Tab-separated table of C-alpha atoms and ligand atoms in Angstrom:
chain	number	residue	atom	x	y	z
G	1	UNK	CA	-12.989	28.577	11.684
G	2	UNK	CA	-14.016	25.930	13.654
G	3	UNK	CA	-11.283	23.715	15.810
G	4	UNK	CA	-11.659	21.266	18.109
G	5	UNK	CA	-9.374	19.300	20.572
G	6	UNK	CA	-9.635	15.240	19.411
G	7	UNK	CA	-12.958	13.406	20.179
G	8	UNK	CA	-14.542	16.396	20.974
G	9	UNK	CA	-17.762	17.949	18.586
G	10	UNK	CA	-17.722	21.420	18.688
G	11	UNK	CA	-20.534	22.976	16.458
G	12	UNK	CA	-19.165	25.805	13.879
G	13	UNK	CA	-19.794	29.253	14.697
G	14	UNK	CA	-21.398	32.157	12.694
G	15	UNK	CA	-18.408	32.445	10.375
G	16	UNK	CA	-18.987	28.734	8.775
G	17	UNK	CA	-21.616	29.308	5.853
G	18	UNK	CA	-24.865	27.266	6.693
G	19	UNK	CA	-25.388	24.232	6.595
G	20	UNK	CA	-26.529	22.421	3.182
G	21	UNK	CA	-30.707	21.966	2.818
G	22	UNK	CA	-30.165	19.062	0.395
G	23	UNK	CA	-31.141	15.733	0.819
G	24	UNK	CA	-27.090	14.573	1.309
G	25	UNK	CA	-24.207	16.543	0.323
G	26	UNK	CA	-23.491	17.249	-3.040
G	27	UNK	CA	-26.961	17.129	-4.008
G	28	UNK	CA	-27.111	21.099	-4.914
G	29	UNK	CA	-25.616	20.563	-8.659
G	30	UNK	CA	-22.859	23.249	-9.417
G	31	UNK	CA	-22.899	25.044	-5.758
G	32	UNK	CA	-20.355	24.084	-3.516
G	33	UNK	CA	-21.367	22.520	0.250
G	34	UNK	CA	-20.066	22.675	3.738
G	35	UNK	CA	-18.477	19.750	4.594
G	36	UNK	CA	-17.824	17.676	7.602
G	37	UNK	CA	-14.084	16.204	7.744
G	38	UNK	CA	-12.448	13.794	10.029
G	39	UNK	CA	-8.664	13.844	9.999
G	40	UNK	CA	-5.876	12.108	11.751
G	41	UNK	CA	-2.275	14.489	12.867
G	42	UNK	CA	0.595	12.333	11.365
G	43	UNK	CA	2.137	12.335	14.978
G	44	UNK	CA	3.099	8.454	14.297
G	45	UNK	CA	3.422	8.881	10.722
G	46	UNK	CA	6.465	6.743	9.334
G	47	UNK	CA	7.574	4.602	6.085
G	48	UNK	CA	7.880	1.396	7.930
G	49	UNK	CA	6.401	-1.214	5.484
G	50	UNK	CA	5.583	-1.421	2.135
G	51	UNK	CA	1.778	-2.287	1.355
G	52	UNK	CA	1.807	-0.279	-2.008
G	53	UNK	CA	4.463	0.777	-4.477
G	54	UNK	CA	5.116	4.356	-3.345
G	55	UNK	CA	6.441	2.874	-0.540
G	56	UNK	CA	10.077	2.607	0.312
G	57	UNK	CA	11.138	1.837	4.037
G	58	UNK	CA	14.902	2.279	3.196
G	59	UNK	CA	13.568	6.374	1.690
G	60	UNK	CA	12.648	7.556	4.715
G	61	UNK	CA	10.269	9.915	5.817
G	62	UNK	CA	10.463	13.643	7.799
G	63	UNK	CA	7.224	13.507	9.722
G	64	UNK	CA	7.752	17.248	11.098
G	65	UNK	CA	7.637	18.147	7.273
G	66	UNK	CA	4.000	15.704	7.162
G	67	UNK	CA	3.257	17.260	10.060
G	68	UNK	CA	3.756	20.657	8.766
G	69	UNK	CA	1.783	20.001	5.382
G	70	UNK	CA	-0.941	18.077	6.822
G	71	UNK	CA	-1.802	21.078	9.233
G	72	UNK	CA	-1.250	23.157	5.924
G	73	UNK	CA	-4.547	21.120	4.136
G	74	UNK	CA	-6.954	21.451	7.582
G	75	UNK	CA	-6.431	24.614	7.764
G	76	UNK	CA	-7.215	25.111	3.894
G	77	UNK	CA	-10.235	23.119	4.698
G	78	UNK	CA	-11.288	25.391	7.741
G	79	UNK	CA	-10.403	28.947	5.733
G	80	UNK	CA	-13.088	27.170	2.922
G	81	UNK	CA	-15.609	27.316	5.460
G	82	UNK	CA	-15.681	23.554	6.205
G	83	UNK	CA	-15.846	21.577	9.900
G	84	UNK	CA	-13.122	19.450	10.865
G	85	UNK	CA	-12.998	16.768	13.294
G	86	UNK	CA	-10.178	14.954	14.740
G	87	UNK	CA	-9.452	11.496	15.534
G	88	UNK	CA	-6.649	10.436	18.072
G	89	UNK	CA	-3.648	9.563	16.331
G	90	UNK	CA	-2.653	5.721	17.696
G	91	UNK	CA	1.066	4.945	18.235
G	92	UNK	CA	2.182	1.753	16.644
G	93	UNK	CA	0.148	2.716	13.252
G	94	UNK	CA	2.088	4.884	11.133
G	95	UNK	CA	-0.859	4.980	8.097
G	96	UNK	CA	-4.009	6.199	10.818
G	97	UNK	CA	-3.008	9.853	8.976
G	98	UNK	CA	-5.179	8.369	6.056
G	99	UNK	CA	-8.387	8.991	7.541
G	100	UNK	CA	-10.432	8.360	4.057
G	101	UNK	CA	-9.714	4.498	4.814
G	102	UNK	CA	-11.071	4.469	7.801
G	103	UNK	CA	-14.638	4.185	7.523
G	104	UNK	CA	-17.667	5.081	4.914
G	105	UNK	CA	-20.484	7.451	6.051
G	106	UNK	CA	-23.611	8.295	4.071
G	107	UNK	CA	-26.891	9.607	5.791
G	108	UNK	CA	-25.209	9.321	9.221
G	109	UNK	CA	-24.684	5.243	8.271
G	110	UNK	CA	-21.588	4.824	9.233
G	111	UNK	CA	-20.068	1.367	7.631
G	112	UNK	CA	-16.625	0.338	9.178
G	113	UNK	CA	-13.399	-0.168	7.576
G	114	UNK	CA	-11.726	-3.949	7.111
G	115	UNK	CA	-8.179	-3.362	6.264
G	116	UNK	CA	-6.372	-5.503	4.378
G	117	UNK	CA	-3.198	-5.809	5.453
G	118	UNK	CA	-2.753	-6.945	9.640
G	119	UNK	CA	0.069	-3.902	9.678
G	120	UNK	CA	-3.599	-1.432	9.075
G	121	UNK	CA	-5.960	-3.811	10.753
G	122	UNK	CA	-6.313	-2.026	13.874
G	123	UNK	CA	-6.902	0.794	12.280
G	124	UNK	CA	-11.107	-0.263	11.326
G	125	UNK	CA	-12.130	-0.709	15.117
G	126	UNK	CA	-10.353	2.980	16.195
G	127	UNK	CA	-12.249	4.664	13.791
G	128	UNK	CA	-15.789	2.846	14.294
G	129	UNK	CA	-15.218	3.629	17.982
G	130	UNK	CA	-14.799	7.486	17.607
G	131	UNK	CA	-18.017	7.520	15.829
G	132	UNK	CA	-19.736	5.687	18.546
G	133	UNK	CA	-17.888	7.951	20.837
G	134	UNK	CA	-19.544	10.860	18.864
G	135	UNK	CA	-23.147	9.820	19.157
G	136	UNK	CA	-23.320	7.616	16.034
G	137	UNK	CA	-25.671	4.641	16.469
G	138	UNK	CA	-26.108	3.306	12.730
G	139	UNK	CA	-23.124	2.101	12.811
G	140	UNK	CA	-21.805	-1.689	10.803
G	141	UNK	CA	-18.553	-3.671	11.317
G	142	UNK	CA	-17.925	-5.193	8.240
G	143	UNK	CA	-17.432	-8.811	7.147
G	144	UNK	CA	-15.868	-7.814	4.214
G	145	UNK	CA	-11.952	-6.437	3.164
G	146	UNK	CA	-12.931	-3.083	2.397
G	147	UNK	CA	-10.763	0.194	2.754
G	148	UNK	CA	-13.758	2.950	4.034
G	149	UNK	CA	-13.499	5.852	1.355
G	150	UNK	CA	-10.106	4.796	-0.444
G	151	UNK	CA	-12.386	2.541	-2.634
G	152	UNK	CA	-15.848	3.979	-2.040
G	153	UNK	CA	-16.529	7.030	-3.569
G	154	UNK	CA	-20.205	8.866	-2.668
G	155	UNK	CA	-22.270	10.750	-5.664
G	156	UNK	CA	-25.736	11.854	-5.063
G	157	UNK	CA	-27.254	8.792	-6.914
G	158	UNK	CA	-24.710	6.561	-6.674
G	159	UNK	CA	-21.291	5.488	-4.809
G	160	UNK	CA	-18.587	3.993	-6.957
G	161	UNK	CA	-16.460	1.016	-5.464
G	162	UNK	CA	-13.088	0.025	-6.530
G	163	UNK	CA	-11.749	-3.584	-6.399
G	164	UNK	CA	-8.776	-5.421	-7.670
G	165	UNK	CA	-5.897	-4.586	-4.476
G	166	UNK	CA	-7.892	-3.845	-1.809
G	167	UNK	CA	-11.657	-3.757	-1.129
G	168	UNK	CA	-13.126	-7.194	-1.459
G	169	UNK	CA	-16.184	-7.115	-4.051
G	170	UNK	CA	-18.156	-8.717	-1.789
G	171	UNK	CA	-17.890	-5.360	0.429
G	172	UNK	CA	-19.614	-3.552	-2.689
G	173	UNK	CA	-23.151	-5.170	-1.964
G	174	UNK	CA	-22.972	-5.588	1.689
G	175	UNK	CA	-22.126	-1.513	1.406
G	176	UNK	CA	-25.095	-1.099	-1.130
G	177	UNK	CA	-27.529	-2.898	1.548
G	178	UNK	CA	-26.453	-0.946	4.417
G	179	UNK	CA	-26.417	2.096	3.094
G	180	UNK	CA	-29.530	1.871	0.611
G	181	UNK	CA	-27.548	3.271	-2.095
G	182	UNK	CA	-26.701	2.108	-5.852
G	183	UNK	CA	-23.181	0.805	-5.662
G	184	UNK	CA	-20.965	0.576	-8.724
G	185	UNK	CA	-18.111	-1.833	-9.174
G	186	UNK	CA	-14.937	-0.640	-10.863
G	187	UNK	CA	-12.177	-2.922	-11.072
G	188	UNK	CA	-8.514	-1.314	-11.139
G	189	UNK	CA	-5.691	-2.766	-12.570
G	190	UNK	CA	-2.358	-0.360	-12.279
G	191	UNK	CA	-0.698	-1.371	-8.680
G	192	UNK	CA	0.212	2.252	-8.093
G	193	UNK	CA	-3.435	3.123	-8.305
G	194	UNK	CA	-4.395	0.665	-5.947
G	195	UNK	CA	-7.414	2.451	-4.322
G	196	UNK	CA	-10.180	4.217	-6.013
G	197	UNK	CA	-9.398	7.650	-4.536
G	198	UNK	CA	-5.799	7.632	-6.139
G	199	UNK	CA	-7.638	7.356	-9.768
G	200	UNK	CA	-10.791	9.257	-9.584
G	201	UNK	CA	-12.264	11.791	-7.636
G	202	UNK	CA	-15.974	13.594	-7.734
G	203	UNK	CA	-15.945	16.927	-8.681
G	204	UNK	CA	-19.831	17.351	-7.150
G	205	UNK	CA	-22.685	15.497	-7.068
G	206	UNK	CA	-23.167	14.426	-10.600
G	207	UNK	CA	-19.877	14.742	-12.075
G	208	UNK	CA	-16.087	13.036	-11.465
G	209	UNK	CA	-12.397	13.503	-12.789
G	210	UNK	CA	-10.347	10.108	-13.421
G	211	UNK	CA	-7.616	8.640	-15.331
G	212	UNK	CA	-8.608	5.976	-17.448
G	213	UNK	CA	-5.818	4.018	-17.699
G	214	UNK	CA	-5.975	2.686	-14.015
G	215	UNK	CA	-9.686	0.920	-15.202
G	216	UNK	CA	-10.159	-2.260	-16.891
G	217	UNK	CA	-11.891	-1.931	-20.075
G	218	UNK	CA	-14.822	-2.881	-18.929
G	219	UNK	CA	-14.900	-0.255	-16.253
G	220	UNK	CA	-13.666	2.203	-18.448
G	221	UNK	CA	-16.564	2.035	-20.412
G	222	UNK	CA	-18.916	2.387	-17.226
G	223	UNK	CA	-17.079	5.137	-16.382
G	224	UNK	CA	-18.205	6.295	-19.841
G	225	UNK	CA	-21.199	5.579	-20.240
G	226	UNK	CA	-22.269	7.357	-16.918
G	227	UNK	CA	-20.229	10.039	-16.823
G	228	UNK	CA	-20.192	11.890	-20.402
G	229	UNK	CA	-18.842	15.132	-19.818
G	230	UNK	CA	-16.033	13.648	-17.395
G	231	UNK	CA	-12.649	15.443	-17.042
G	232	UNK	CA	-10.151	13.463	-18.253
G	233	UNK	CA	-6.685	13.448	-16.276
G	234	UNK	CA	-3.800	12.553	-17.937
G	235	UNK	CA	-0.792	9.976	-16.510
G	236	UNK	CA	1.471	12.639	-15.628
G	237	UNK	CA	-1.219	13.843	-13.060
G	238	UNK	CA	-2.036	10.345	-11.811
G	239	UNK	CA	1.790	9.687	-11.148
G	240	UNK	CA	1.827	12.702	-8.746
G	241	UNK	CA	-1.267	11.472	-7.693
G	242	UNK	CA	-3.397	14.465	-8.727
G	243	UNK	CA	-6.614	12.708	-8.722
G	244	UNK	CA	-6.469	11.966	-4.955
G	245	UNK	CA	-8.172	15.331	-4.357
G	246	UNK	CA	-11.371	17.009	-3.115
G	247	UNK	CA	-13.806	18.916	-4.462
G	248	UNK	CA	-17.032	20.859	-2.645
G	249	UNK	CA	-18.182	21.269	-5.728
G	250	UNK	CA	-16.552	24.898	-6.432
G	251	UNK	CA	-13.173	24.540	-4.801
G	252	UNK	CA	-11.213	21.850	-5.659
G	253	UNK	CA	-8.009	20.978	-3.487
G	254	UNK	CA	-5.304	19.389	-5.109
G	255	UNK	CA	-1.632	18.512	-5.029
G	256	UNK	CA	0.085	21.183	-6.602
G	257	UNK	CA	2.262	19.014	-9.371
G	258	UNK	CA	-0.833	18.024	-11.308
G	259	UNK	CA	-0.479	21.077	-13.598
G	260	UNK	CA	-2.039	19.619	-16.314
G	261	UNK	CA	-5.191	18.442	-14.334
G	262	UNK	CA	-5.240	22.190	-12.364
G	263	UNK	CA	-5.450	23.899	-15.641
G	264	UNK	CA	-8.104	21.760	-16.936
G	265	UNK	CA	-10.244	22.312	-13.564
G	266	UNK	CA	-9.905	26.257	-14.013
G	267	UNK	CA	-11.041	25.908	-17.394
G	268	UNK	CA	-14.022	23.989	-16.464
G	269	UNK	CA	-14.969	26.928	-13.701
G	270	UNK	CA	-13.518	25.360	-10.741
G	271	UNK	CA	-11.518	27.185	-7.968
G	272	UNK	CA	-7.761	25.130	-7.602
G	273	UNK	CA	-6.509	24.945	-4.507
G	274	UNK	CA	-2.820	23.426	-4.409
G	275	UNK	CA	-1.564	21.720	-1.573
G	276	UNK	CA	1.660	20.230	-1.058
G	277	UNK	CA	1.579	16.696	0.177
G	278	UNK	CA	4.776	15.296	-0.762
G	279	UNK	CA	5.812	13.824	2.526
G	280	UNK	CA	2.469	11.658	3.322
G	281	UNK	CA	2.921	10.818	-1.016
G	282	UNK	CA	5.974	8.707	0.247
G	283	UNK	CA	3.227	6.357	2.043
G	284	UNK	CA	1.120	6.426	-1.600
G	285	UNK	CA	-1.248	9.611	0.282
G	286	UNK	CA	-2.572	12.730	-0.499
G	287	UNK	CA	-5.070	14.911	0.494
G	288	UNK	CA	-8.266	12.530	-0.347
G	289	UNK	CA	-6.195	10.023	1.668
G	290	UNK	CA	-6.015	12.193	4.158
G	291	UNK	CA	-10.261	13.395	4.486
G	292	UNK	CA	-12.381	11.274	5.606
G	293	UNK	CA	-15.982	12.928	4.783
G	294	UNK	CA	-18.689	12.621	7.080
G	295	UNK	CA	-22.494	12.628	5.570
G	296	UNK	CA	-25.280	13.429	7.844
F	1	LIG	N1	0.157	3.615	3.015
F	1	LIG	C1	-1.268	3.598	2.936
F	1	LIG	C2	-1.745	2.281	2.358
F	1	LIG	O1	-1.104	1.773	1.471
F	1	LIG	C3	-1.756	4.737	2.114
F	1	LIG	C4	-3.252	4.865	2.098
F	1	LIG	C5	-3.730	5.987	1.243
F	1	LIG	N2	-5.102	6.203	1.410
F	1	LIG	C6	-5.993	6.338	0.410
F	1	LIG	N3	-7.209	6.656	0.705
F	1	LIG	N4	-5.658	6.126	-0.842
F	1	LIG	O2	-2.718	1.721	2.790
């Protein structure tokens, strides 16, 4: 287990399996990789404004019970063998527990975050600083609206990139010519899906899980046509936000609800791992939201 006080980089010990020899994560089809996470502790975490339509101000929200289930997924991710990092939590910015927003890294590229809403905004400069805290020099602040890993989502020969509530489209190429890598535009059009990571996730390098129905036509077809052998969730796991999950490639973690999605990943040979994230759901999170992977 590796753990580490916030801002620091401690290196994992002997008990975290080695690290991967492929070219970026994910690469090693149908093996499952060590993975670098940065997370945020929901010590500010709060329902204060509504920016999607899980959210409800007047609900309520028991942050000792997000508290309690966000420590519950990091140390799921540490007893899987992968390293977590941890970002400061900021007072004043009740969202910062959604790390996957806050920036994009691939190759050790790290491209910031440009929230779209001013009650996020200072969210994109905290995170690009901890990575220049941490040594990271390839680092870009963007010009465009673009929500880090909510809408950009990294395969080994490609990254998808959602549009339509968030991330600006003009964010999809500036991210393709920072990065170097192909960049695929899918537009979403169901509000409640309104990042990429609540309606699709990829279950390795090659492969992804999504529901269809939060696509456009168009993009449904894409999805199609490049994924074949896709697993299809249904709506009853999108509305508990089931696809808002992570995969290494043999483990999958997922919120425990989506029974209908977790019995379709064990018959496809994956390992479910349920998590309860019902508290940070009442902000429109789960534990995607939550992960914020870092890539060489
Ligand atoms: N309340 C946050 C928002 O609407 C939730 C973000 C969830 N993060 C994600 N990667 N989908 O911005």
């Amino acid at each position: 287990m590796t753990t580490e006080t916030p801002g620091q980089e401690i290196h994992p010990g002997a008990a975290s399996p080695a690290a991967s020899t492929a070219p970026w994560p994910g690469a090693e089809s149908g093996q499952s990789t060590t993975k670098h996470f940065l997370m945020c502790r929901p010590e500010h975490f709060a329902v204060e404004y509504a920016i999607n339509p899980w959210m409800d101000p007047s609900a309520g929200a028991d942050r000792d019970l997000a508290i309690r289930q966000w420590e519950e997924l990091r140390s799921v991710y540490e007893g899987l063998g992968h390293r977590v990092s941890l970002i400061d939590p900021v007072e004043g910015l009740p969202d910062m527990v959604f790390a996957a927003n806050g920036a994009l890294v691939v190759g050790g590229r790290v491209y910031g975050a440009r929230f779209k809403h001013p009650e996020r905004a200072a969210e994109g400069p905290a995170y690009l600083e901890w990575f220049v805290r941490n040594g990271y020099d390839r680092v870009r602040e963007a010009s465009f609206t673009n929500e880090g890993e909510g809408d950009f989502l990294t395969l080994d020969h490609v990254i998808l990139a959602g549009t339509g509530f968030r991330t600006d489209i003009t964010a999809h190429s500036e991210a393709q010519e920072f990065l170097g890598r192909p960049v695929v535009t899918l537009r979403l059009v169901d509000p409640r899906f309104y990042h990429l990571d609540t309606a699709l996730f990829p279950l390795n390098g090659h492969n992804v899980a999504y529901f269809p129905g939060a696509f456009s036509p168009g993009s449904q077809e894409v999805l199609r046509r490049l994924f074949p052998h896709a697993v299809i969730a249904d709506e009853d796991d999108a509305v508990v936000l089931g696809l808002n999950a992570v995969s290494d490639g043999t483990h999958v973690v997922v919120n425990a609800e989506a029974a209908g999605l977790r019995r379709t990943l064990e018959h496809e040979g994956f390992k479910v791992v349920p998590v309860d994230m019902s508290e940070l759901r009442k902000a429109g999170g789960g534990p995607k939201c939550c992960t914020l992977e870092i890539r060489g």
